[in-house]
């Protein structure tokens, strides 16, 4: 009985720690996201860089700022 309680406590602690790590990784990924793409990244995503308006038109980066 005692082993089962200890094992249950260890599993619960590991599960909670895993949730904390997942949340931290998600927050870090969101902060590291750029709001601009290079002209070549725009083309690779299937878009066309509009350098007069500094925007990627079409593709996966549609509407993102071109730098």
Coordinates of C-alpha atoms in Angstrom, one line a residue:
X1 CA 0.0 0.0 0.0
X2 CA 2.7 2.4 0.9
X3 CA 4.5 1.8 -2.4
X4 CA 1.4 2.5 -4.3
X5 CA 0.9 5.9 -2.6
X6 CA 4.5 6.9 -3.2
X7 CA 4.2 5.8 -6.8
X8 CA 1.0 7.8 -7.3
X9 CA 2.6 10.9 -5.7
X10 CA 5.7 10.6 -8.0
X11 CA 3.5 10.2 -11.1
X12 CA 1.3 13.2 -10.1
X13 CA 4.4 15.3 -9.5
X14 CA 5.9 14.3 -12.9
X15 CA 2.6 15.1 -14.7
X16 CA 2.5 18.6 -13.1
X17 CA 6.1 19.3 -13.9
X18 CA 5.5 18.2 -17.5
X19 CA 2.6 20.7 -17.8
X20 CA 4.8 23.5 -16.5
X21 CA 7.6 22.7 -19.0
X22 CA 5.2 22.6 -21.8
X23 CA 3.7 26.0 -20.9
X24 CA 7.2 27.5 -20.6
X25 CA 8.3 26.1 -24.0
X26 CA 5.1 27.5 -25.7
X27 CA 5.7 31.0 -24.1
X28 CA 9.3 31.0 -25.3
X29 CA 8.3 30.0 -28.8
X30 CA 5.7 32.7 -29.0
X31 CA 8.2 35.4 -27.9
X32 CA 10.8 34.3 -30.4
X33 CA 8.5 34.6 -33.4
X34 CA 9.6 37.3 -35.9
X35 CA 7.1 39.7 -37.4
X36 CA 9.0 40.0 -40.7
X37 CA 10.5 37.8 -43.4
X38 CA 13.3 38.2 -45.9
X39 CA 12.4 38.5 -49.6
X40 CA 13.8 35.0 -50.2
X41 CA 11.7 33.5 -47.4
X42 CA 8.6 35.2 -48.9
X43 CA 9.4 33.6 -52.3
X44 CA 10.0 30.2 -50.7
X45 CA 6.6 30.4 -49.1
X46 CA 5.0 30.9 -52.4
X47 CA 4.6 34.7 -52.2
X48 CA 5.8 37.8 -54.0
X49 CA 7.8 40.4 -52.0
X50 CA 6.4 43.9 -52.7
X51 CA 9.4 46.1 -51.8
X52 CA 7.5 49.3 -52.3
X53 CA 5.1 48.5 -49.5
X54 CA 7.6 46.2 -47.7
X55 CA 4.9 43.4 -47.6
X56 CA 4.8 39.8 -48.7
X57 CA 1.8 39.2 -50.9
X58 CA 0.4 35.7 -51.2
X59 CA 1.8 32.4 -50.0
X60 CA 2.3 31.3 -46.4
X61 CA 3.8 34.7 -45.3
X62 CA 1.0 36.8 -46.8
X63 CA 0.8 40.2 -45.1
X64 CA 4.0 39.9 -43.2
X65 CA 6.5 42.7 -43.3
X66 CA 9.5 42.2 -45.6
X67 CA 12.8 43.3 -44.2

